[in-house]
PDB file of C-alpha atoms in Angstrom:
ATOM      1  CA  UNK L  36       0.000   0.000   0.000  1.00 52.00           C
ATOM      2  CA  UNK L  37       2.706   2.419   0.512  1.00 63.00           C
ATOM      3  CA  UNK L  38       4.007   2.570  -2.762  1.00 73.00           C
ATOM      4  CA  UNK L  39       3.958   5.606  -4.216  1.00 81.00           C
ATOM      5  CA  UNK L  40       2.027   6.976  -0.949  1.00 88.00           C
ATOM      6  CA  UNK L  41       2.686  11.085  -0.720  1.00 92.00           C
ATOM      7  CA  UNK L  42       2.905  12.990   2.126  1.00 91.00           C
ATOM      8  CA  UNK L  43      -0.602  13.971   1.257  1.00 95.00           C
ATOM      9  CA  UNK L  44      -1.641  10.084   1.574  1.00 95.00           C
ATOM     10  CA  UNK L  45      -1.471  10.596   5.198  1.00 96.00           C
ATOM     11  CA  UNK L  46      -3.496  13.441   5.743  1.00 97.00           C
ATOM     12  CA  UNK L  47      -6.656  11.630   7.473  1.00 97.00           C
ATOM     13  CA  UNK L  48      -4.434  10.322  10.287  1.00 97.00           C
ATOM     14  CA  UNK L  49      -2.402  13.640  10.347  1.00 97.00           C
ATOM     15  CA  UNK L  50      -5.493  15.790  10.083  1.00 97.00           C
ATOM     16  CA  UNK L  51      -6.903  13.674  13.148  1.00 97.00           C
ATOM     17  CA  UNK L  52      -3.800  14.309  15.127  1.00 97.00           C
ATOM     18  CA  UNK L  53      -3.742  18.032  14.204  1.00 97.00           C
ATOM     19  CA  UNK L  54      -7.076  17.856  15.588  1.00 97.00           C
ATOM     20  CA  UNK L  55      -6.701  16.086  18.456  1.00 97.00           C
ATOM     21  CA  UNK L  56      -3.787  18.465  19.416  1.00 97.00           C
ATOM     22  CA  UNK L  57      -6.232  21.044  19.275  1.00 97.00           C
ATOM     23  CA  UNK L  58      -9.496  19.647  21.446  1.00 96.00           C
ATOM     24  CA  UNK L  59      -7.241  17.873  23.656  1.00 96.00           C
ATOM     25  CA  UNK L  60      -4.122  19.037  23.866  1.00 95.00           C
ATOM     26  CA  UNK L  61      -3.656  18.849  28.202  1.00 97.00           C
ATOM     27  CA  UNK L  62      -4.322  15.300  28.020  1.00 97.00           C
ATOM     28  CA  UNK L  63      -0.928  13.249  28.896  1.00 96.00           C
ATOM     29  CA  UNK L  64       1.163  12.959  25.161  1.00 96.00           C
ATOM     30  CA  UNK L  65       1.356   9.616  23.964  1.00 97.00           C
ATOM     31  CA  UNK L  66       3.582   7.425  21.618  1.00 97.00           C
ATOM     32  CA  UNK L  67       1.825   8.403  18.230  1.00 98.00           C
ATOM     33  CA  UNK L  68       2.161   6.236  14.917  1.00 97.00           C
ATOM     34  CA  UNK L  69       1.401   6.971  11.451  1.00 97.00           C
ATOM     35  CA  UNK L  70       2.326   4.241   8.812  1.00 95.00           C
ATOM     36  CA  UNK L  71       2.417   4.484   5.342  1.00 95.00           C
ATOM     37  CA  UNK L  72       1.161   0.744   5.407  1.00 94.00           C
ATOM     38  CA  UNK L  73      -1.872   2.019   7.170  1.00 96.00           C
ATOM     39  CA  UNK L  74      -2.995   5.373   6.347  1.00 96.00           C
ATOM     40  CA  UNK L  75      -5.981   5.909   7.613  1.00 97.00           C
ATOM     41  CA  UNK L  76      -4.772   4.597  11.011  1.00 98.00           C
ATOM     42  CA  UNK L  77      -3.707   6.957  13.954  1.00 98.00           C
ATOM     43  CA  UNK L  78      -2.010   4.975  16.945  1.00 98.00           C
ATOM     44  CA  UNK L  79      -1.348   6.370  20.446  1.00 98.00           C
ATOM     45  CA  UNK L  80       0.073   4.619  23.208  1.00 97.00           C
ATOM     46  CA  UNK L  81       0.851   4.858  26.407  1.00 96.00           C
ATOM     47  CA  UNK L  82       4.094   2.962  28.143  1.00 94.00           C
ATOM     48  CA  UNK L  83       3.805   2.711  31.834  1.00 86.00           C
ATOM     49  CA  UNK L  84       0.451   4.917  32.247  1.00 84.00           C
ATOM     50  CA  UNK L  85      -2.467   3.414  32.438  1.00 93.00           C
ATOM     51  CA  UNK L  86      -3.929   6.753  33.486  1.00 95.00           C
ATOM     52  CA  UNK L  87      -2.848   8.415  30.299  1.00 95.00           C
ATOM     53  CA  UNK L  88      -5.059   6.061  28.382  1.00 96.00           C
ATOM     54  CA  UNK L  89      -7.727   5.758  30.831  1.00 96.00           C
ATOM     55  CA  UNK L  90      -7.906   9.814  30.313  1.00 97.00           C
ATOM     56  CA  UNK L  91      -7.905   9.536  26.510  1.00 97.00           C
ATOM     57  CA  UNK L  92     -10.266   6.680  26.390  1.00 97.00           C
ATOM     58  CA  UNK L  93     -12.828   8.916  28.506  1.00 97.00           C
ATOM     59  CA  UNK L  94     -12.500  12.555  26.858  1.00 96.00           C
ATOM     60  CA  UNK L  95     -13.027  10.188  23.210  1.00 96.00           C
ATOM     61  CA  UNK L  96     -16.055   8.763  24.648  1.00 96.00           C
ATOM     62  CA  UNK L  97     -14.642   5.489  24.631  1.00 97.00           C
ATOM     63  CA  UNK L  98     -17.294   3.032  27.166  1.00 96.00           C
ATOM     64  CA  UNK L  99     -15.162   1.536  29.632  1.00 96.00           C
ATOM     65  CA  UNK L 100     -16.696  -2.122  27.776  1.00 95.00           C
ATOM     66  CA  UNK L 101     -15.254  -1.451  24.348  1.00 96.00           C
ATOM     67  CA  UNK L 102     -11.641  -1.908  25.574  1.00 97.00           C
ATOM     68  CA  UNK L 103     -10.165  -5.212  25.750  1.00 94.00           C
ATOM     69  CA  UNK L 104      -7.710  -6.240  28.186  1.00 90.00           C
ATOM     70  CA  UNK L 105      -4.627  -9.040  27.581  1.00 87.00           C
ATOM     71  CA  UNK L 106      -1.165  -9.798  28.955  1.00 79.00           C
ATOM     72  CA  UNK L 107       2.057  -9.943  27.193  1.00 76.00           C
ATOM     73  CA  UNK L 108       5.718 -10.826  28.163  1.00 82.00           C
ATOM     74  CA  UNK L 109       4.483 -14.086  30.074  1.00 77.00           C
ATOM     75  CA  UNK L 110       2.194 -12.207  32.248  1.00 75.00           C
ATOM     76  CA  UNK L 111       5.158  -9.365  32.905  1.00 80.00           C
ATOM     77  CA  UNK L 112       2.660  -6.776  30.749  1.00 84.00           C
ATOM     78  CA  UNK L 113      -0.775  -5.607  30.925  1.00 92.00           C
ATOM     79  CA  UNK L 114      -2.416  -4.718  27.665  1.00 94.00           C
ATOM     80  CA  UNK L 115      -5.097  -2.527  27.267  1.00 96.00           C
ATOM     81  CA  UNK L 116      -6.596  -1.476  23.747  1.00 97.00           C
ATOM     82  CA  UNK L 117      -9.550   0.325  22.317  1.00 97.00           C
ATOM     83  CA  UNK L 118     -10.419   1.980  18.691  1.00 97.00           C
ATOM     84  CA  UNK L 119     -12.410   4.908  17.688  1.00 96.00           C
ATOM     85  CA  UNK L 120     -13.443   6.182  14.395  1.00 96.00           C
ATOM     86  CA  UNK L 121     -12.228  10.044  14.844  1.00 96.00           C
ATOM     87  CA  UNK L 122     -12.150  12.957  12.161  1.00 96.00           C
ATOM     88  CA  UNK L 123     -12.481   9.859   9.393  1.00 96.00           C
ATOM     89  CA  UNK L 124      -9.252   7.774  10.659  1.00 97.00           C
ATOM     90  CA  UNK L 125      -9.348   4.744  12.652  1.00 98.00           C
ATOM     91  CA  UNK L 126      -7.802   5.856  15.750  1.00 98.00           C
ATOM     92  CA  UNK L 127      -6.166   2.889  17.866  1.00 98.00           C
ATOM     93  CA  UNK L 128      -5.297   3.311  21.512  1.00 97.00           C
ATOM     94  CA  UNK L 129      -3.211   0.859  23.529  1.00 97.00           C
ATOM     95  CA  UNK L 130      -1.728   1.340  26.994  1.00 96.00           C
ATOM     96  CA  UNK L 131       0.586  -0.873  28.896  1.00 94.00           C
ATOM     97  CA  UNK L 132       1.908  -1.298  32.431  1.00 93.00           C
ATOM     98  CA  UNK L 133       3.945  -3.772  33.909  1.00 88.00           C
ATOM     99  CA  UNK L 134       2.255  -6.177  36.440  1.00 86.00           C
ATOM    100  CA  UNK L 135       4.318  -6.440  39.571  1.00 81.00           C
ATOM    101  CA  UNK L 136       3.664  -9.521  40.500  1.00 71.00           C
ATOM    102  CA  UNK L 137       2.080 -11.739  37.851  1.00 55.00           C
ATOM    103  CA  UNK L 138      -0.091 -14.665  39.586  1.00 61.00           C
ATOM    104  CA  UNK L 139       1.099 -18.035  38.978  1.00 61.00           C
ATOM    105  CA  UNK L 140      -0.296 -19.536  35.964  1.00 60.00           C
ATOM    106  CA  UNK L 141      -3.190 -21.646  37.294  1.00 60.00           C
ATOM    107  CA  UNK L 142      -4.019 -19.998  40.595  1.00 54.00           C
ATOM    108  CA  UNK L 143      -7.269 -18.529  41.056  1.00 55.00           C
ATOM    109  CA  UNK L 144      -7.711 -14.966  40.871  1.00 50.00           C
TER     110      UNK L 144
END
C-alpha cells in the first residue's frame, strides 16, 4: 500500500492528530504512529500509564466495555486497547503497564 504513498496520503491520520492536538491538547502525550502501510490509522500509546489512556479513552467517549484487556511478556505486561473512528481515521489506543507480580499460571484470581 505504501508505494507511491505522498505525504498527502497521510493526511486523514495527520489531520486527526492536528485535531486532536487542538481539542485535547492537556491530556498526557502519547507514543503516536502513522504508517504508510496504514494510512488511515492513527495509533497512540501509552508505556507505563495506564492513566494516560484511561484519560484519553474517557474525553473520546470510549465506554469503559469497548476496551479489551490481555497480557504480554508471560504475564510481565498488561495490555489494554480500544479503537475509535475520529475525524475519518481509525484511531487505535493501547496502553501498557507492567504487572508487579504476575499470579502463577493456574491460581485462582
Amino acid at each position: 500500500m505504501s508505494e507511491g504513498l505522498t505525504l498527502d496520503g497521510l493526511a486523514v491520520a495527520l489531520r486527526a492528530l492536528r485535531l486532536l492536538t487542538v481539542d485535547l491538547g492537556h491530556l498526557p502525550a502519547p507514543c503516536v504512529d502513522v504508517s504508510t502501510h496504514f494510512p488511515n490509522r492513527l495509533a497512540l500509546s501509552f508505556h507505563d500509564d495506564l492513566a494516560g489512556f484511561e484519560a484519553w479513552r474517557e474525553s473520546l467517549g470510549i465506554t469503559p466495555d469497548a476496551v479489551t484487556h490481555g497480557t504480554q511478556s508471560a504475564g510481565r505486561t498488561r495490555v489494554l486497547k480500544a479503537t475509535a473512528d475520529f475525524a475519518g481515521a481509525a484511531l487505535e489506543l493501547t496502553g501498557f503497564a507492567e504487572i508487579s507480580d504476575p499470579a502463577p499460571a493456574g491460581s485462582a484470581a
